[in-house]
Coordinates of N, CA and C in Angstrom, one line a residue:
M1 N -79.2 43.3 -8.3 CA -77.8 43.7 -9.8 C -76.8 44.3 -8.6
S2 N -75.6 44.6 -9.4 CA -74.8 46.1 -8.4 C -75.6 46.9 -9.6
A3 N -74.1 48.4 -8.7 CA -74.0 49.9 -9.7 C -73.0 49.3 -10.7
V4 N -72.0 48.2 -10.4 CA -70.5 47.7 -11.0 C -71.0 47.3 -12.5
K5 N -70.2 47.7 -13.1 CA -69.9 47.0 -14.9 C -68.2 46.3 -14.3
T6 N -67.9 45.6 -15.8 CA -66.5 45.4 -15.6 C -66.4 44.1 -17.0
D7 N -65.4 43.7 -17.5 CA -65.8 42.8 -18.0 C -65.8 41.4 -17.6
P8 N -66.5 40.7 -18.7 CA -67.0 39.3 -17.9 C -66.0 38.2 -17.7
R9 N -64.7 38.5 -18.4 CA -63.8 38.3 -17.6 C -62.9 38.2 -16.5
D10 N -63.1 39.5 -16.1 CA -62.7 40.4 -14.6 C -63.4 39.7 -14.0
Q11 N -64.9 39.6 -14.3 CA -66.2 38.5 -13.1 C -65.5 37.4 -12.6
R12 N -65.2 36.6 -14.1 CA -65.3 35.2 -13.6 C -63.4 35.1 -13.1
E13 N -62.4 36.1 -13.4 CA -61.0 35.8 -12.7 C -62.0 35.9 -10.7
L14 N -63.2 36.3 -10.1 CA -62.9 36.5 -9.0 C -63.3 34.8 -8.5
L15 N -63.5 34.1 -9.2 CA -63.5 33.1 -8.6 C -62.7 32.1 -8.8
R16 N -61.6 32.9 -9.2 CA -59.6 31.7 -8.9 C -59.7 33.2 -7.5
V17 N -59.9 34.3 -7.2 CA -59.6 34.9 -6.1 C -60.5 34.1 -5.3
Q18 N -61.7 33.5 -5.2 CA -62.3 33.3 -3.9 C -61.8 31.6 -4.0
E19 N -61.4 31.2 -4.6 CA -61.3 30.1 -4.1 C -60.1 29.9 -4.2
L20 N -58.6 31.5 -3.6 CA -57.5 31.2 -2.8 C -58.4 31.6 -1.7
D21 N -58.9 32.6 -2.0 CA -59.2 32.9 -0.1 C -60.6 31.3 1.2
T22 N -61.1 31.0 0.4 CA -61.3 29.5 0.9 C -59.8 28.9 0.9
S23 N -59.1 28.9 0.1 CA -58.1 28.1 1.1 C -57.0 28.7 1.6
I24 N -57.5 30.0 2.2 CA -56.8 31.0 3.2 C -57.4 30.4 4.3
A25 N -58.9 30.2 4.0 CA -59.3 30.5 5.2 C -59.4 29.1 5.8
Q26 N -58.9 28.0 4.8 CA -58.5 26.6 5.8 C -57.8 26.6 6.6
A27 N -56.6 27.4 5.7 CA -55.4 27.2 6.4 C -55.1 27.9 7.5
T28 N -55.9 29.1 7.7 CA -56.5 29.7 9.1 C -56.6 28.5 10.1
R29 N -58.6 27.9 9.6 CA -58.6 27.2 10.7 C -57.2 25.8 10.6
S30 N -56.3 25.6 10.5 CA -55.9 24.6 10.4 C -54.6 24.4 11.4
I31 N -53.8 25.9 10.9 CA -52.9 26.3 11.8 C -53.3 26.0 13.1
A32 N -54.7 26.7 13.6 CA -55.7 27.3 14.8 C -55.7 26.0 16.0
N33 N -56.3 25.4 14.6 CA -56.8 23.5 15.3 C -55.9 23.1 14.1
P34 N -54.5 22.3 14.7 CA -54.0 21.4 13.9 C -54.5 19.4 13.5
S35 N -54.3 18.8 13.3 CA -55.1 17.8 14.1 C -54.7 17.2 14.7
Q36 N -53.2 17.9 15.4 CA -53.1 16.6 16.3 C -53.0 17.5 18.0
A37 N -54.4 18.4 18.0 CA -54.6 19.1 19.1 C -55.6 18.4 19.4
K38 N -56.2 17.4 19.1 CA -57.2 16.3 19.8 C -56.7 15.1 20.5
Q39 N -55.6 15.7 21.1 CA -54.8 14.2 20.7 C -54.2 14.8 22.5
L40 N -53.4 15.5 21.7 CA -52.8 16.1 23.1 C -53.4 16.8 24.3
A41 N -54.9 17.3 23.5 CA -56.0 17.8 24.9 C -55.8 16.2 25.6
E42 N -56.1 15.0 25.1 CA -56.7 13.9 25.2 C -55.1 13.6 26.5
L43 N -54.2 13.3 26.0 CA -53.3 13.5 26.9 C -52.4 14.2 28.2
E44 N -53.2 15.3 28.1 CA -52.7 16.4 29.2 C -53.7 15.8 30.2
P45 N -55.3 15.6 30.4 CA -55.1 15.5 31.7 C -54.1 13.5 32.8
Q46 N -53.8 13.1 31.4 CA -53.2 11.5 31.8 C -51.7 12.0 32.4
A47 N -51.2 13.4 31.8 CA -49.5 13.2 32.0 C -50.2 14.7 33.1
A48 N -51.0 15.1 33.8 CA -51.5 15.4 35.3 C -51.3 14.6 36.3
E49 N -52.0 13.7 35.6 CA -52.7 12.8 37.1 C -51.2 11.8 37.0
I50 N -50.7 11.9 36.4 CA -49.1 11.1 36.7 C -48.4 12.2 37.0
R51 N -48.4 13.0 36.9 CA -47.5 13.9 37.6 C -48.1 14.6 39.8
G52 N -49.6 14.3 39.3 CA -50.3 14.7 40.6 C -50.1 12.9 41.5
R53 N -49.4 12.1 41.1 CA -49.5 10.8 41.2 C -47.8 10.9 42.0
R54 N -46.8 11.4 40.4 CA -45.5 11.5 41.3 C -45.4 12.5 42.7
L55 N -46.4 13.2 42.3 CA -45.9 14.1 43.6 C -46.0 13.7 44.9
G56 N -47.3 12.8 45.6 CA -47.4 12.7 46.1 C -46.1 11.1 47.1
V57 N -46.1 10.4 45.7 CA -45.4 9.6 46.2 C -44.3 10.0 46.4
T58 N -43.4 11.6 45.9 CA -42.3 11.9 46.3 C -42.1 12.5 47.5
G59 N -43.8 13.1 47.8 CA -43.3 13.7 48.9 C -43.6 12.2 50.8
E60 N -44.4 11.3 50.5 CA -44.1 10.2 51.2 C -43.1 10.2 51.2
L61 N -42.1 9.2 49.7 CA -40.6 9.3 50.4 C -39.7 9.9 51.0
E62 N -39.5 10.8 50.7 CA -39.1 11.9 51.3 C -39.2 12.0 52.5
D63 N -40.4 10.9 53.3 CA -41.3 11.2 54.6 C -40.4 10.6 55.3
A64 N -40.3 9.0 54.6 CA -39.9 7.7 55.1 C -38.4 8.5 55.3
R65 N -37.6 9.0 54.3 CA -36.5 8.9 54.3 C -35.6 9.6 55.3
A66 N -36.6 10.5 54.8 CA -36.3 11.7 57.3 C -36.7 11.0 57.8
E67 N -36.9 10.3 58.5 CA -37.9 9.2 59.1 C -36.7 8.5 59.6
L68 N -36.2 7.6 58.5 CA -35.3 6.2 58.4 C -34.2 7.6 59.6
S69 N -33.5 8.8 58.2 CA -32.2 8.8 59.3 C -32.6 9.3 60.2
R70 N -33.9 9.8 61.0 CA -33.7 10.2 62.4 C -33.3 9.0 63.1
L71 N -33.9 7.6 62.5 CA -33.9 6.5 63.0 C -32.7 6.3 63.6
E72 N -32.0 6.5 62.0 CA -30.2 6.2 62.5 C -29.7 7.1 63.6
S73 N -29.9 8.6 63.5 CA -29.3 9.1 65.1 C -30.2 8.6 66.4
D74 N -30.9 8.3 66.0 CA -31.4 7.5 67.4 C -30.2 6.2 68.2
V75 N -30.2 5.8 66.8 CA -29.8 4.3 67.0 C -28.2 4.3 67.5
E76 N -27.5 5.5 67.2 CA -26.5 6.3 67.0 C -26.4 6.9 68.1
V77 N -27.2 7.0 69.2 CA -26.7 7.9 70.5 C -27.2 6.8 71.0
V78 N -28.3 5.4 70.7 CA -28.3 4.2 72.0 C -26.8 3.7 71.9
E79 N -26.8 3.5 70.7 CA -25.5 2.3 70.4 C -24.1 3.8 71.2
A80 N -23.8 4.6 71.1 CA -23.1 5.4 71.6 C -23.0 5.2 73.7
R81 N -24.8 5.5 74.2 CA -24.9 5.3 75.7 C -24.1 3.7 75.4
M82 N -24.9 2.9 74.9 CA -24.4 1.6 75.1 C -22.7 1.4 75.8
A83 N -21.9 1.9 74.6 CA -20.6 1.7 74.7 C -19.9 2.4 76.6
R84 N -20.4 4.1 76.4 CA -20.8 4.4 77.6 C -20.4 3.4 79.2
D85 N -22.1 3.2 78.8 CA -22.1 2.0 80.3 C -21.0 0.8 80.1
S86 N -21.3 0.2 78.9 CA -19.8 -0.8 78.6 C -18.8 -0.9 79.9
E87 N -17.6 0.1 79.0 CA -17.1 1.1 80.0 C -17.3 0.8 80.9
R88 N -17.9 1.4 81.6 CA -18.6 1.9 83.0 C -17.8 0.7 83.6
V89 N -19.5 -0.9 83.4 CA -19.0 -1.5 84.0 C -17.1 -2.0 84.1
Q90 N -16.8 -2.3 82.7 CA -15.3 -2.6 83.4 C -14.5 -1.6 84.3
H91 N -14.9 -0.1 84.5 CA -14.2 0.0 85.1 C -15.1 0.8 87.0
T92 N -15.8 0.2 86.9 CA -16.5 0.5 89.0 C -16.2 -1.4 88.9
A93 N -15.6 -0.7 90.8 CA -15.7 -2.2 91.1 C -17.4 -2.7 92.4
S94 N -18.4 -0.9 92.5 CA -19.7 -1.4 93.5 C -20.6 -2.5 92.4
V95 N -20.9 -2.9 93.5 CA -22.0 -4.4 92.9 C -23.1 -3.5 92.3
K96 N -23.5 -2.8 93.0 CA -24.8 -2.1 93.1 C -24.7 -1.0 91.9
D97 N -23.7 -0.4 91.6 CA -23.4 0.4 90.7 C -23.1 -0.3 88.6
V98 N -23.0 -1.4 89.0 CA -22.8 -2.9 87.7 C -24.1 -2.7 87.8
A99 N -24.8 -3.8 88.7 CA -26.6 -3.9 88.5 C -27.0 -3.1 88.0
A100 N -26.9 -2.0 88.5 CA -28.2 -0.8 87.5 C -27.4 -0.3 86.1
L101 N -26.2 -0.5 85.9 CA -26.0 0.3 84.5 C -26.3 -1.5 83.9
E102 N -26.0 -2.9 84.0 CA -26.3 -4.3 83.4 C -27.8 -3.7 83.4
A103 N -29.1 -3.2 84.2 CA -30.1 -3.1 83.9 C -30.4 -1.9 82.8
E104 N -29.4 -1.3 82.7 CA -29.6 0.2 81.9 C -28.9 -0.8 80.2
L105 N -27.7 -1.5 80.1 CA -27.5 -1.8 79.0 C -28.4 -2.6 79.1
Q106 N -29.2 -3.3 79.1 CA -30.5 -4.3 78.7 C -31.7 -4.0 78.0
S107 N -31.8 -2.6 78.8 CA -33.0 -1.6 78.6 C -32.3 -0.7 77.4
L108 N -31.0 -0.4 76.9 CA -30.4 0.4 75.5 C -30.3 -1.0 74.5
R109 N -30.3 -2.3 75.1 CA -30.4 -3.4 74.0 C -31.7 -3.5 73.7
K110 N -33.4 -3.7 74.2 CA -33.7 -3.7 74.4 C -34.6 -2.3 73.4
R111 N -34.3 -1.0 73.5 CA -34.3 -0.1 72.6 C -33.9 0.0 71.4
R112 N -32.3 -0.5 71.4 CA -32.0 -0.7 70.1 C -32.0 -1.3 69.1
S113 N -33.1 -2.7 69.5 CA -33.5 -4.3 68.9 C -35.0 -2.9 67.9
D114 N -36.1 -2.5 68.9 CA -37.1 -1.9 68.9 C -36.7 -0.6 67.7
L115 N -35.3 0.1 67.8 CA -34.6 1.2 66.6 C -34.4 0.5 65.1
E116 N -34.5 -0.6 65.5 CA -33.8 -1.5 64.1 C -34.7 -2.1 63.0
D117 N -35.7 -2.7 64.2 CA -36.9 -3.3 63.6 C -38.3 -2.3 62.8
I118 N -38.1 -1.2 63.5 CA -38.5 0.1 63.3 C -38.1 0.4 61.4
E119 N -36.9 0.6 61.9 CA -35.9 0.7 60.6 C -35.8 -0.3 59.8
L120 N -35.8 -2.1 59.8 CA -36.3 -2.4 58.8 C -37.7 -2.4 58.2
A121 N -38.7 -1.7 58.6 CA -40.0 -1.1 57.8 C -40.1 -0.3 57.1
I122 N -39.2 0.7 57.9 CA -39.0 2.2 56.8 C -38.4 1.2 56.0
M123 N -37.1 0.6 55.8 CA -36.2 0.3 54.7 C -37.5 0.1 53.4
E124 N -37.9 -1.1 53.9 CA -38.7 -1.9 53.0 C -39.6 -0.7 51.9
R125 N -40.2 0.1 52.9 CA -41.0 1.3 53.4 C -41.3 2.3 51.8
I126 N -39.6 2.0 52.0 CA -38.5 3.3 51.3 C -38.4 2.5 49.4
E127 N -37.8 1.6 49.8 CA -38.0 0.8 48.3 C -39.4 0.3 47.9
T128 N -39.9 0.1 48.3 CA -41.5 -0.3 47.9 C -42.1 1.1 47.4
L129 N -41.8 2.2 48.1 CA -42.2 3.9 47.2 C -41.5 4.2 46.3
E130 N -39.7 3.5 46.4 CA -38.9 3.6 44.9 C -39.2 3.6 44.1
A131 N -39.9 2.1 44.1 CA -40.5 0.8 42.9 C -41.8 1.9 42.3
Q132 N -42.4 1.7 43.2 CA -43.5 2.9 43.0 C -43.6 3.8 42.1
L133 N -42.4 4.9 42.2 CA -41.8 5.8 41.8 C -41.8 6.4 40.8
A134 N -40.6 4.8 40.1 CA -40.1 4.5 39.2 C -40.8 3.7 38.2
G135 N -42.2 3.3 38.4 CA -43.0 3.0 37.7 C -43.7 4.2 36.8
I136 N -44.2 5.2 37.7 CA -45.2 6.5 37.7 C -43.8 7.2 36.7
D137 N -42.2 7.0 37.0 CA -41.3 7.7 36.0 C -41.4 7.1 34.8
A138 N -41.5 6.1 35.0 CA -41.9 5.2 33.6 C -43.1 5.4 32.7
E139 N -43.9 5.6 33.5 CA -45.7 6.3 32.3 C -45.1 7.5 32.3
G140 N -45.0 8.6 32.4 CA -43.9 9.9 32.0 C -43.9 9.6 31.4
A141 N -42.4 9.1 30.6 CA -41.6 9.3 30.2 C -42.9 8.7 28.6
E142 N -43.4 7.4 29.3 CA -43.8 6.7 27.9 C -45.3 8.6 27.0
I143 N -45.9 9.1 28.3 CA -46.2 10.1 27.4 C -46.3 11.5 27.6
G144 N -44.5 11.8 28.1 CA -43.8 12.4 27.4 C -43.2 12.9 25.7
A145 N -42.6 11.5 25.9 CA -42.8 11.1 24.3 C -43.0 10.9 23.0
K146 N -44.9 10.5 23.9 CA -45.9 10.7 23.0 C -46.4 12.0 22.5
V147 N -46.4 12.8 23.7 CA -47.1 14.4 23.5 C -45.4 14.9 23.0
S148 N -44.4 14.5 22.4 CA -43.1 15.2 22.0 C -43.5 15.2 20.7
Q149 N -43.7 13.4 20.9 CA -44.0 13.4 19.1 C -45.3 14.2 18.6
L150 N -45.9 14.1 19.1 CA -47.0 15.1 18.2 C -47.1 16.4 18.5
E151 N -46.5 16.6 19.0 CA -46.1 18.4 18.7 C -44.4 19.2 17.9
I152 N -44.5 17.3 17.6 CA -43.4 17.8 15.8 C -43.9 17.6 15.2
E153 N -45.2 16.7 15.3 CA -45.9 16.5 14.1 C -46.4 17.5 14.1
R154 N -47.2 18.3 14.9 CA -47.8 18.9 15.3 C -47.5 20.6 14.6
A155 N -46.2 20.7 14.8 CA -45.4 21.6 14.6 C -44.9 21.5 12.4
A156 N -44.8 20.4 12.2 CA -44.4 19.9 10.5 C -45.6 20.1 10.3
E157 N -46.5 20.2 10.3 CA -48.8 20.4 10.3 C -48.8 21.8 10.0
V158 N -48.2 22.4 10.5 CA -48.5 24.3 11.1 C -47.1 24.8 10.3
E159 N -46.0 24.2 9.9 CA -45.1 24.9 8.7 C -46.0 24.6 7.5
T160 N -45.8 23.0 7.3 CA -46.8 23.8 6.1 C -48.4 23.7 5.2
W161 N -49.2 24.0 6.3 CA -49.8 25.1 6.1 C -49.8 26.8 6.5
E162 N -49.2 26.7 7.2 CA -48.3 28.2 7.2 C -47.8 29.0 5.9
R163 N -47.3 27.8 5.0 CA -46.7 27.6 3.9 C -47.5 27.5 2.6
K164 N -48.5 27.3 2.7 CA -50.2 27.0 1.7 C -50.7 28.6 2.0
R165 N -51.0 29.1 3.3 CA -51.0 30.2 2.9 C -50.5 31.5 2.8
S166 N -49.4 31.0 2.7 CA -48.8 32.6 2.3 C -49.0 32.0 0.7
D167 N -48.4 31.3 0.2 CA -48.2 31.3 -1.5 C -50.1 32.1 -2.3
A168 N -51.2 30.8 -1.1 CA -52.2 31.4 -1.5 C -52.3 32.9 -1.5
A169 N -52.0 34.1 -0.1 CA -52.3 35.3 0.1 C -51.3 35.7 -1.2
A170 N -49.8 34.6 -1.6 CA -49.2 35.9 -2.6 C -49.6 35.3 -4.5
D171 N -50.8 34.6 -4.6 CA -51.2 34.4 -5.9 C -52.5 35.3 -6.3
R172 N -52.7 35.3 -4.7 CA -54.3 36.1 -4.7 C -53.7 37.5 -4.5
A173 N -53.6 38.7 -4.4 CA -53.4 39.4 -4.5 C -52.2 40.2 -5.6
A174 N -51.7 38.9 -6.6 CA -51.1 39.2 -7.9 C -52.0 38.9 -8.7
I175 N -53.9 38.4 -8.4 CA -54.9 38.2 -9.4 C -55.4 39.5 -8.8
A176 N -56.0 39.5 -8.4 CA -56.8 40.9 -7.1 C -56.3 42.1 -7.4
S177 N -54.6 42.6 -8.0 CA -54.1 43.5 -8.6 C -54.2 43.6 -9.6
G178 N -54.7 42.7 -10.3 CA -54.7 43.3 -11.6 C -56.4 43.2 -12.0
L179 N -57.4 43.1 -11.3 CA -58.7 43.2 -11.6 C -59.2 44.8 -11.5
P180 N -60.3 44.8 -11.7 CA -60.8 46.5 -11.4 C -60.8 46.9 -10.2
A181 N -60.4 48.0 -9.5 CA -60.2 48.2 -7.5 C -62.0 47.8 -7.9
E182 N -63.0 48.9 -8.4 CA -65.0 48.7 -7.4 C -65.1 47.6 -7.9
L183 N -64.4 46.5 -8.7 CA -64.9 45.1 -8.8 C -64.3 44.3 -7.4
V184 N -63.2 44.6 -7.2 CA -62.7 43.7 -5.6 C -62.9 44.2 -4.9
A185 N -63.2 46.1 -4.2 CA -64.0 46.1 -3.4 C -65.2 45.9 -2.8
L186 N -65.9 45.6 -4.5 CA -67.9 44.8 -4.2 C -67.6 43.4 -3.6
Y187 N -66.7 42.7 -4.5 CA -65.9 41.6 -3.5 C -65.6 41.5 -1.9
E188 N -65.2 42.3 -1.8 CA -64.1 41.7 -0.5 C -65.4 42.5 0.3
K189 N -65.8 43.8 -0.2 CA -67.5 44.1 1.2 C -68.3 43.3 0.4
Q190 N -68.5 42.0 -0.1 CA -69.8 40.9 -0.3 C -69.2 40.0 0.4
R191 N -67.8 39.8 0.9 CA -66.9 38.5 1.5 C -67.3 38.3 2.6
D192 N -67.1 40.3 3.4 CA -67.0 40.5 4.4 C -68.0 40.2 5.4
R193 N -68.8 40.6 4.7 CA -70.8 40.8 4.7 C -70.9 39.7 5.0
Y194 N -72.0 38.3 3.5 CA -71.4 37.6 3.9 C -70.8 35.9 4.0
G195 N -69.5 36.4 4.4 CA -68.6 34.6 4.2 C -68.5 34.3 2.5
I196 N -69.7 34.7 1.7 CA -68.5 34.5 0.2 C -68.7 35.5 -0.4
G197 N -68.0 35.9 -1.6 CA -67.8 37.0 -2.1 C -67.9 36.9 -3.6
A198 N -67.7 35.5 -3.7 CA -68.0 35.0 -5.4 C -68.4 33.5 -5.8
A199 N -69.8 33.5 -7.0 CA -69.7 31.8 -7.1 C -70.6 32.0 -8.3
R200 N -70.5 30.8 -8.4 CA -70.9 30.4 -10.1 C -72.3 30.4 -10.0
L201 N -73.2 30.4 -11.1 CA -74.8 30.5 -11.3 C -74.8 29.2 -12.0
V202 N -75.1 28.1 -12.0 CA -74.8 26.9 -12.9 C -76.7 25.7 -12.5
G203 N -77.5 26.2 -14.1 CA -78.3 25.8 -14.3 C -79.4 26.7 -13.2
G204 N -79.7 27.9 -13.0 CA -80.2 28.3 -12.2 C -80.4 28.4 -10.9
V205 N -79.1 27.6 -10.2 CA -78.7 27.1 -9.1 C -78.0 28.2 -8.1
S206 N -78.0 28.9 -7.5 CA -76.2 29.6 -7.0 C -75.7 28.9 -6.5
L207 N -74.0 28.8 -6.6 CA -73.2 28.1 -5.6 C -72.9 28.4 -4.2
A208 N -72.9 29.9 -3.9 CA -72.6 30.5 -2.8 C -74.1 29.6 -1.9
S209 N -75.6 29.8 -2.2 CA -76.3 29.4 -1.4 C -76.8 27.6 -1.3
N210 N -76.5 26.9 -2.7 CA -76.8 26.2 -3.3 C -78.3 25.8 -3.4
M211 N -79.2 27.0 -4.3 CA -80.8 27.5 -3.9 C -80.9 28.1 -5.3
K212 N -81.8 27.3 -5.9 CA -81.5 27.3 -7.4 C -83.2 29.0 -6.6
L213 N -82.7 30.4 -7.7 CA -83.6 31.6 -8.2 C -85.1 31.5 -8.0
S214 N -85.0 32.1 -7.1 CA -87.0 31.8 -8.2 C -86.8 32.8 -9.9
P215 N -88.2 31.9 -10.2 CA -88.5 32.9 -11.4 C -87.5 34.5 -12.1
S216 N -88.6 34.8 -11.1 CA -88.5 36.4 -11.0 C -86.9 36.9 -11.1
D217 N -85.9 36.5 -9.9 CA -85.0 36.9 -9.5 C -83.5 35.8 -10.3
L218 N -84.0 34.7 -11.1 CA -84.0 34.2 -12.8 C -83.8 35.1 -13.9
A219 N -84.5 35.3 -14.1 CA -85.4 36.1 -15.1 C -84.6 37.5 -15.0
D220 N -84.2 38.0 -13.6 CA -83.6 39.8 -13.7 C -81.8 39.6 -13.9
V221 N -81.4 37.8 -14.3 CA -80.2 38.0 -13.6 C -79.9 37.5 -15.1
R222 N -80.8 36.5 -15.8 CA -79.9 36.2 -17.5 C -80.6 37.9 -18.4
S223 N -82.0 38.9 -17.6 CA -81.5 40.2 -18.6 C -81.1 40.7 -18.3
A224 N -79.9 40.6 -17.3 CA -79.0 41.6 -17.4 C -77.2 41.5 -18.6
A225 N -76.9 42.4 -19.2 CA -75.9 42.7 -20.0 C -74.8 41.5 -19.0
D226 N -73.8 41.4 -19.6 CA -73.2 40.6 -20.0 C -71.8 41.4 -19.0
D227 N -71.8 42.5 -18.2 CA -70.6 43.6 -18.1 C -71.4 44.2 -16.8
E228 N -72.5 43.7 -16.8 CA -73.1 43.7 -15.6 C -72.9 42.8 -14.3
V229 N -72.2 43.5 -12.9 CA -71.9 42.4 -12.2 C -73.1 42.6 -10.9
V230 N -73.9 41.3 -10.6 CA -75.4 40.8 -10.4 C -74.8 40.2 -9.4
L231 N -75.9 40.0 -8.3 CA -75.8 39.6 -7.2 C -76.7 38.6 -6.4
C232 N -76.2 37.9 -6.1 CA -77.2 36.7 -6.3 C -78.2 37.2 -4.7
P233 N -79.6 36.8 -4.6 CA -80.3 37.7 -3.9 C -80.6 36.7 -2.8
D234 N -80.0 35.7 -2.4 CA -80.1 35.2 -0.7 C -79.1 34.9 0.0
S235 N -77.2 35.0 -1.4 CA -76.3 34.4 -0.2 C -75.4 36.1 -0.1
G236 N -76.1 37.0 -1.4 CA -75.3 38.1 -1.4 C -74.1 38.3 -1.9
A237 N -73.8 36.9 -2.7 CA -72.3 37.0 -3.8 C -72.4 37.6 -5.0
I238 N -71.5 38.1 -5.2 CA -71.0 37.8 -6.5 C -71.2 36.8 -7.5
L239 N -72.6 36.7 -8.9 CA -73.2 35.6 -9.3 C -72.1 35.5 -11.1
I240 N -71.6 35.1 -10.9 CA -70.4 34.2 -12.1 C -71.4 33.9 -13.1
R241 N -71.6 34.1 -14.3 CA -72.3 33.7 -15.4 C -71.7 32.9 -16.1
D242 N -72.2 31.9 -16.8 CA -71.3 31.7 -18.3 C -72.3 31.1 -19.0
E243 N -72.3 30.1 -20.3 CA -73.1 29.6 -21.2 C -73.9 28.5 -20.2
N244 N -73.8 28.3 -18.6 CA -74.3 27.4 -18.3 C -75.3 27.7 -17.3
S245 N -75.4 28.4 -17.5 CA -76.2 29.3 -15.9 C -77.8 29.1 -16.3

């Protein structure tokens, strides 16, 4: 029992308040954990793995392009040296100098050929890496599209739950404002303490605890006056009685 007494009709209104509080709690949980959260959480490691692979391939590609640039510069140096030596061959009358220049030109040709072979290998490597990067970007775009769609759906779902919560809170406030302050205060106290503020008593069963009251507890409840506010001995909730109790 409690020390509070109030009209049975006011007591029954607490069921509407409890229903709205349940709706508000459900909306709050759904806002904190929308249905898309699990899918988004599952996609994040995939996106992170793709970002990691992209970073690795991008680094290799940058290194390969830098190496190609150095090789091209080396080829230019060799070709410039070959051009100078060829011109000297044309303008020298010394057989010894010509022989030395021809030997150097032959060495430079070999050097240029070796550099060009390396250049070709690097260009093939760059082509392979660019293809890998394109494939990775395609994977990333696919994951990104899924994430974007889920985020759009999540935002819409959260907005819906926020609207439901707001509507329920407004209805709850309107109903509670029309009830005796002492009754509402007791309801709030019991709900804060036990999780449920009010529930029906049906056939001797408290719908707050889903347990049948003991014969002595049930006798006490049934002997209480209609305007007495009684509490569930198991859950602490206000028991709302009617002809089915």
